[in-house]
Short mmCIF file of C-alpha atoms and ligand atoms in Angstrom, two decimals:
data_model
loop_
_atom_site.label_atom_id
_atom_site.label_comp_id
_atom_site.label_asym_id
_atom_site.label_seq_id
_atom_site.Cartn_x
_atom_site.Cartn_y
_atom_site.Cartn_z
CA MET A 12 -49.40 83.85 109.93
CA ASP A 13 -47.29 83.50 112.14
CA GLU A 14 -47.16 80.16 111.98
CA ILE A 15 -46.49 80.19 108.72
CA LEU A 16 -43.78 82.46 109.64
CA THR A 17 -42.57 79.85 111.89
CA ARG A 18 -42.52 77.39 109.10
CA ILE A 19 -40.57 79.58 106.29
CA VAL A 20 -37.88 79.07 109.41
CA SER A 21 -38.47 75.54 109.76
CA ILE A 22 -37.56 74.94 106.22
CA LYS A 23 -34.32 77.19 105.68
CA GLU A 24 -33.10 75.07 108.77
CA ALA A 25 -33.66 71.72 106.97
CA PHE A 26 -32.29 73.51 103.86
CA GLN A 27 -28.92 73.50 105.73
CA GLN A 28 -28.56 70.51 107.50
CA ASN A 29 -29.47 68.69 104.13
CA LEU A 30 -26.57 71.20 102.26
CA GLN A 31 -23.97 69.59 105.05
CA ALA A 32 -24.89 66.15 104.75
CA ILE A 33 -24.03 66.37 100.74
CA GLN A 34 -21.43 64.18 99.55
CA THR A 35 -21.55 63.47 95.63
CA LEU A 36 -23.10 66.36 92.81
CA LYS A 37 -26.12 64.67 92.27
CA GLU A 38 -27.49 65.24 95.59
CA PHE A 39 -27.12 68.93 94.79
CA ASP A 40 -29.52 67.90 92.22
CA ASP A 41 -32.21 66.15 94.57
CA LEU A 42 -31.72 69.01 96.82
CA LYS A 43 -33.00 71.11 94.31
CA VAL A 44 -35.49 69.23 93.71
CA SER A 45 -36.88 68.37 97.70
CA PHE A 46 -37.16 71.82 98.26
CA LEU A 47 -37.83 74.09 95.35
CA GLY A 48 -40.16 71.30 93.60
CA LYS A 49 -43.52 71.26 92.64
CA LYS A 50 -44.11 69.47 95.93
CA SER A 51 -41.82 70.95 98.04
CA GLN A 52 -42.90 72.54 101.26
CA LEU A 53 -42.33 76.37 99.56
CA GLN A 54 -44.48 75.52 96.80
CA ALA A 55 -47.42 74.26 99.14
CA LEU A 56 -47.17 77.43 101.31
CA LEU A 57 -47.31 79.81 97.93
CA ALA A 58 -50.54 77.95 96.66
CA GLU A 59 -51.56 78.99 100.67
CA MET A 60 -51.17 82.51 99.83
CA LYS A 61 -54.62 82.87 98.64
CA ASN A 62 -56.32 81.52 101.61
CA LEU A 63 -54.14 84.54 103.64
CA THR A 64 -55.71 88.51 103.96
CA VAL A 65 -53.87 91.26 101.90
CA ASP A 66 -52.13 92.34 105.05
CA SER A 67 -50.41 88.88 106.11
CA ARG A 68 -49.70 88.46 101.86
CA ARG A 69 -47.71 91.27 102.54
CA VAL A 70 -45.36 90.04 104.44
CA VAL A 71 -45.42 86.36 103.89
CA GLY A 72 -44.67 86.75 100.31
CA PRO A 73 -41.37 88.57 99.99
CA ALA A 74 -40.88 86.18 103.11
CA LEU A 75 -41.27 83.35 100.95
CA GLN A 76 -39.38 85.05 97.60
CA GLU A 77 -37.01 85.94 99.49
CA LEU A 78 -36.10 82.38 101.11
CA LYS A 79 -36.57 80.70 97.39
CA ALA A 80 -33.63 82.95 96.35
CA PHE A 81 -31.70 81.96 99.32
CA ILE A 82 -32.18 78.37 98.49
CA GLU A 83 -31.19 78.93 94.77
CA ASN A 84 -28.32 81.15 95.38
CA THR A 85 -26.82 78.45 97.96
CA ILE A 86 -27.36 75.58 96.43
CA GLU A 87 -25.34 77.04 92.96
CA GLN A 88 -22.37 78.67 95.31
CA THR A 89 -22.27 75.59 97.13
CA ARG A 90 -22.42 73.54 94.06
CA GLN A 91 -19.30 75.48 92.73
CA GLU A 92 -17.40 75.49 95.36
CA PHE A 93 -18.00 71.52 95.64
CA VAL A 94 -16.22 71.07 91.93
CA GLU A 95 -13.37 73.32 92.85
CA LYS A 96 -12.59 71.92 95.43
CA LYS A 97 -12.77 68.28 93.85
CA ALA A 98 -10.40 69.40 91.43
CA ARG A 99 -7.74 70.41 93.40
CA SER A 100 -7.83 67.25 95.15
CA ALA A 101 -7.58 65.14 92.40
CA ILE A 102 -3.75 67.16 91.27
CA GLU A 103 -2.89 67.07 94.87
CA LYS A 104 -3.31 63.91 94.49
CA GLU A 105 -1.00 63.60 91.38
CA GLN A 106 1.35 66.15 92.58
CA ASN A 107 1.95 63.72 95.36
CA PHE A 108 1.73 60.67 93.32
CA ASP A 109 4.89 58.89 94.56
CA VAL A 110 6.70 57.50 91.71
CA THR A 111 9.63 55.98 94.02
CA ALA A 112 6.65 54.01 96.21
CA TYR A 113 7.00 50.50 96.56
CA LYS A 114 3.79 48.42 96.48
CA PRO A 115 4.53 44.48 97.24
CA GLY A 116 4.67 42.02 94.88
CA ILE A 117 4.70 44.54 91.73
CA SER A 118 8.28 43.20 89.91
CA PHE A 119 10.87 45.44 88.97
CA GLY A 120 11.43 46.86 85.62
CA LYS A 121 15.20 46.43 84.09
CA LEU A 122 16.96 47.70 80.83
CA HIS A 123 15.75 46.41 77.84
CA PRO A 124 19.04 43.57 76.27
CA TYR A 125 19.00 46.36 73.54
CA SER A 126 20.06 48.68 75.73
CA GLN A 127 22.02 46.40 77.90
CA ALA A 128 24.77 45.66 75.05
CA VAL A 129 24.78 49.58 74.30
CA GLU A 130 25.69 50.65 77.47
CA GLU A 131 28.18 47.94 78.46
CA ILE A 132 30.00 48.93 74.40
CA GLU A 133 30.14 52.11 75.63
CA ASP A 134 31.87 51.29 78.54
CA ILE A 135 33.94 49.58 76.62
CA PHE A 136 34.59 52.53 74.66
CA LEU A 137 34.95 54.98 77.15
CA SER A 138 37.74 52.68 78.54
CA MET A 139 39.90 53.34 74.99
CA GLY A 140 39.09 56.97 76.22
CA TYR A 141 36.38 57.49 73.17
CA GLU A 142 32.95 60.06 73.58
CA ILE A 143 29.21 59.49 72.94
CA LEU A 144 28.01 61.15 69.96
CA ASP A 145 24.82 61.76 68.80
CA GLY A 146 23.70 63.28 65.27
CA PRO A 147 19.87 63.47 63.33
CA GLU A 148 18.19 60.45 61.91
CA PHE A 149 16.61 63.03 59.69
CA GLU A 150 19.62 63.77 57.20
CA SER A 151 20.41 65.54 54.67
CA ASP A 152 21.78 64.13 51.20
CA PHE A 153 25.02 66.19 51.92
CA TYR A 154 25.75 64.46 55.03
CA ASN A 155 24.96 60.73 54.52
CA PHE A 156 25.86 60.61 51.26
CA THR A 157 28.22 63.60 49.05
CA ALA A 158 30.66 64.11 52.27
CA LEU A 159 31.05 60.43 52.31
CA ASN A 160 32.73 60.64 48.95
CA ILE A 161 29.50 59.16 47.20
CA PRO A 162 28.32 62.04 44.74
CA GLN A 163 25.11 62.77 43.28
CA ASP A 164 24.43 59.85 40.38
CA HIS A 165 27.33 57.36 41.72
CA PRO A 166 26.34 53.77 41.32
CA ALA A 167 27.90 53.39 45.36
CA ARG A 168 24.30 54.76 46.13
CA ASP A 169 22.79 51.70 44.71
CA MET A 170 24.63 49.68 48.33
CA TYR A 171 21.98 51.34 50.58
CA ASP A 172 18.35 50.99 50.35
CA THR A 173 17.34 54.49 50.83
CA PHE A 174 14.24 55.97 52.13
CA TRP A 175 13.42 59.24 50.52
CA THR A 176 10.82 61.73 52.30
CA ASN A 177 8.91 64.34 50.62
CA LYS A 178 11.52 67.73 51.35
CA LYS A 179 13.91 67.83 48.91
CA SER A 180 17.12 65.92 49.64
CA MET A 181 16.51 64.77 53.19
CA LEU A 182 16.30 61.06 53.64
CA MET A 183 15.71 59.07 56.75
CA ARG A 184 19.77 58.31 57.46
CA THR A 185 20.91 54.71 56.17
CA HIS A 186 24.29 54.95 58.72
CA THR A 187 25.86 56.54 61.62
CA SER A 188 28.69 57.97 59.22
CA PRO A 189 27.09 60.71 57.95
CA VAL A 190 28.35 61.84 62.00
CA GLN A 191 31.81 61.41 60.86
CA VAL A 192 31.82 64.42 58.80
CA ARG A 193 29.53 66.45 61.54
CA SER A 194 31.75 65.89 63.94
CA MET A 195 34.84 66.63 62.15
CA GLN A 196 32.93 69.85 61.22
CA THR A 197 32.74 70.59 65.22
CA LYS A 198 35.28 69.30 67.35
CA GLN A 199 38.86 69.75 68.33
CA LEU A 200 41.43 67.34 66.52
CA PRO A 201 42.79 64.43 68.01
CA LEU A 202 39.32 63.66 67.64
CA ALA A 203 38.00 59.57 69.01
CA ALA A 204 34.44 59.12 69.36
CA ILE A 205 31.33 56.13 69.08
CA VAL A 206 28.09 56.69 67.59
CA PRO A 207 25.71 54.13 68.54
CA GLY A 208 21.98 54.95 66.49
CA ARG A 209 19.09 53.79 64.44
CA THR A 210 19.30 53.63 60.91
CA TYR A 211 16.91 53.23 58.23
CA ARG A 212 16.91 51.18 54.94
CA HIS A 213 14.00 50.39 52.76
CA GLU A 214 14.37 46.11 53.43
CA ALA A 215 11.80 43.74 52.87
CA VAL A 216 11.87 42.62 56.76
CA ASP A 217 12.71 39.27 57.70
CA ALA A 218 14.53 37.86 60.87
CA THR A 219 17.53 39.43 60.16
CA HIS A 220 16.56 42.39 58.32
CA ASP A 221 14.83 45.33 59.53
CA PHE A 222 13.81 48.45 57.93
CA MET A 223 15.09 50.05 60.96
CA PHE A 224 18.25 48.58 62.53
CA MET A 225 20.89 50.20 65.05
CA GLN A 226 24.09 50.28 64.08
CA CYS A 227 26.92 52.09 65.37
CA GLU A 228 30.23 54.13 64.36
CA GLY A 229 33.53 55.03 65.69
CA PHE A 230 36.34 57.13 64.00
CA PHE A 231 39.39 58.10 65.50
CA VAL A 232 41.46 61.14 63.92
CA ASP A 233 45.46 62.56 64.78
CA LYS A 234 48.59 62.53 63.55
CA ASP A 235 50.04 58.85 62.43
CA VAL A 236 46.82 56.76 62.94
CA THR A 237 46.87 53.70 61.04
CA VAL A 238 45.57 50.71 60.45
CA ALA A 239 47.81 49.26 62.78
CA HIS A 240 45.36 51.25 65.48
CA LEU A 241 42.36 49.97 63.93
CA PHE A 242 43.17 46.43 63.99
CA ALA A 243 44.25 46.92 68.31
CA THR A 244 40.83 48.81 68.44
CA ALA A 245 38.49 46.00 67.04
CA GLN A 246 40.44 43.05 68.44
CA THR A 247 40.69 45.20 71.69
CA PHE A 248 36.69 45.51 71.36
CA LEU A 249 35.22 42.47 70.15
CA LYS A 250 37.45 40.63 73.55
CA GLN A 251 35.59 43.16 76.29
CA LEU A 252 32.14 42.55 74.32
CA PHE A 253 32.58 38.62 74.21
CA LYS A 254 34.21 37.89 77.35
CA LYS A 255 37.17 36.37 75.92
CA ASP A 256 41.03 36.39 76.86
CA GLU A 257 42.22 35.87 73.06
CA LEU A 258 39.41 36.08 69.86
CA ASP A 259 41.37 35.88 66.44
CA ILE A 260 40.30 38.84 64.21
CA ARG A 261 40.66 38.09 60.09
CA ILE A 262 40.71 41.21 58.23
CA ARG A 263 39.52 41.01 54.41
CA PRO A 264 39.26 43.45 51.60
CA GLY A 265 36.43 45.32 52.14
CA PHE A 266 34.52 48.29 49.84
CA PHE A 267 33.57 51.30 51.14
CA PRO A 268 33.39 54.91 49.52
CA PHE A 269 34.38 56.11 52.31
CA VAL A 270 37.68 54.66 53.37
CA GLU A 271 40.87 53.86 51.68
CA PRO A 272 41.19 50.50 52.55
CA GLY A 273 38.74 49.06 53.32
CA PHE A 274 38.10 45.73 55.10
CA GLU A 275 35.88 43.44 56.23
CA ILE A 276 36.89 42.63 60.32
CA ASP A 277 35.55 39.30 60.82
CA MET A 278 35.95 37.05 64.51
CA ARG A 279 36.59 33.71 65.61
CA CYS A 280 32.83 32.37 66.05
CA PRO A 281 32.80 33.08 70.28
CA PHE A 282 30.18 29.80 70.87
CA CYS A 283 32.20 27.21 68.77
CA THR A 284 35.82 25.84 67.64
CA GLN A 285 34.75 23.22 65.15
CA GLY A 286 31.97 25.34 63.25
CA CYS A 287 28.06 26.23 64.26
CA SER A 288 24.86 27.17 63.02
CA VAL A 289 25.59 30.66 64.54
CA CYS A 290 28.96 30.85 62.25
CA LYS A 291 27.32 29.24 59.60
CA ARG A 292 29.53 26.31 59.93
CA SER A 293 33.12 28.22 58.75
CA THR A 294 34.42 29.65 62.73
CA TRP A 295 34.55 33.55 61.57
CA MET A 296 32.06 35.70 61.79
CA GLU A 297 31.58 39.11 59.97
CA VAL A 298 31.13 41.43 62.36
CA PHE A 299 33.07 44.77 61.72
CA PRO A 300 33.96 47.02 58.57
CA GLY A 301 35.95 49.55 58.55
CA GLY A 302 38.76 51.39 56.95
CA MET A 303 40.71 54.49 56.89
CA ILE A 304 39.02 57.22 56.36
CA HIS A 305 38.99 58.57 52.93
CA PRO A 306 41.02 62.13 51.77
CA ASN A 307 38.08 63.31 50.45
CA VAL A 308 36.33 62.92 53.77
CA LEU A 309 38.91 64.44 55.71
CA LYS A 310 38.42 67.58 53.17
CA ALA A 311 34.65 67.35 53.67
CA GLY A 312 35.39 67.94 57.04
CA GLY A 313 37.99 70.70 56.58
CA ILE A 314 40.56 68.46 57.78
CA ASP A 315 44.05 68.47 55.52
CA PRO A 316 44.94 64.61 54.52
CA ASP A 317 48.51 65.81 54.35
CA VAL A 318 48.40 65.99 58.09
CA TYR A 319 45.84 64.17 59.60
CA SER A 320 45.15 60.68 59.27
CA GLY A 321 41.89 58.68 60.70
CA PHE A 322 39.99 55.44 61.15
CA ALA A 323 36.23 54.56 60.84
CA PHE A 324 34.51 51.21 61.16
CA GLY A 325 30.16 50.99 61.70
CA PHE A 326 29.21 47.73 62.96
CA GLY A 327 25.63 46.66 63.14
CA LEU A 328 24.52 47.21 66.84
CA SER A 329 21.24 45.14 66.17
CA ARG A 330 23.15 42.46 65.02
CA LEU A 331 25.96 42.19 67.68
CA VAL A 332 23.29 42.28 69.95
CA MET A 333 21.77 39.74 68.57
CA LEU A 334 25.52 37.13 68.77
CA LYS A 335 25.46 38.21 71.95
CA TYR A 336 22.74 37.13 73.38
CA GLY A 337 21.55 34.42 70.76
CA ILE A 338 18.80 36.26 69.53
CA ASP A 339 17.83 34.69 66.55
CA ASP A 340 15.26 37.00 64.67
CA ILE A 341 15.64 40.69 64.53
CA ARG A 342 11.63 40.96 64.89
CA HIS A 343 12.21 40.46 68.52
CA LEU A 344 14.24 43.04 69.69
CA TYR A 345 11.67 45.67 68.30
CA GLY A 346 9.02 43.31 69.46
CA GLY A 347 7.78 44.63 73.35
CA LYS A 348 6.60 41.25 74.05
CA LEU A 349 7.35 40.26 77.58
CA ARG A 350 7.98 36.40 77.86
CA PHE A 351 11.30 37.07 75.44
CA LEU A 352 12.06 40.58 77.69
CA GLU A 353 12.14 39.05 81.04
CA GLN A 354 14.78 36.44 79.59
CA PHE A 355 17.36 39.71 80.04
N1 LIG B 21 28.93 52.84 57.20
C1 LIG B 21 28.58 51.33 56.34
C2 LIG B 21 28.08 51.06 56.31
O1 LIG B 21 26.72 51.39 56.80
C3 LIG B 21 29.37 50.55 57.57
C4 LIG B 21 31.41 51.62 58.17
C5 LIG B 21 31.35 52.33 58.60
C6 LIG B 21 32.24 51.26 56.46
C7 LIG B 21 32.83 53.17 58.94
C8 LIG B 21 33.41 51.57 56.75
C9 LIG B 21 33.56 52.49 57.85
O2 LIG B 21 27.38 49.99 56.00
#
């Protein structure tokens, strides 16, 4: 019997040693099999019980049961601790992840050409005292049309191929102009702001049209604002963007229900003098629609048109970015192709 008790002690010691060496979850299962399974020493001892005297069995029996319970419980408990420790160290690893860490050979990212151009455009207008505003892309019929002097059922709505939504009177804004009235309602005068942002039209997609594109609205409302301010602003901006000391503009009449009078402001092609493929051989490029804000729009914004006046413009930001960088297909601008993007 003494011999059996010594074996019990040595099984326990062996078990504890093996337990300490464990590295993976699977090893817990293996340990269980080798110490409690059919071929384990413990099972062998249990089988030997029948050869013992009744008195010996009374001592050995409980000792074996105790050993069995000890092995079972210890495996269970250690396994649980092991799982928790692993999870903790995974979290710590993530928390200690250093996003600024430099890995040799890795190439640095940079801003998308669109973002680079927007930053430049924002800087030009900031230098002229404008602020930069934002507005919702999911817009109401009121701000996108009605407040801009385009009433319900008016044919001027046909100018815009609108994405209507399931929500009544809500749409994806067709231009950035809704932010004109939104900001008049909430801001103090004088108000000078630009609004670069996404706009949506139900267009067939080709090299120069997309159903989503970028516009930049701009407006200035104060006492005694005139068309001369609009033209000077357009010219100053375009000269700086295309880095020209001189850049002629020309003015043609243009129709937009929310301006009166309305204009198309063209600039001399910055890439040629005689006509090229970019300006379609005309040496002029149509880039800058604008006009004096219609009295009805000022009224919708809570501003008295007899006291105040203002100008507004809304140019195609995507188009200008394409012109500036010589990009010939609008789809490149919104695709994620690295071979294209790495050129900028
Ligand atoms: N919102 C007009 C458009 O998208 C552009 C515009 C803005 C024209 C402001 C005049 C004044 O077509």
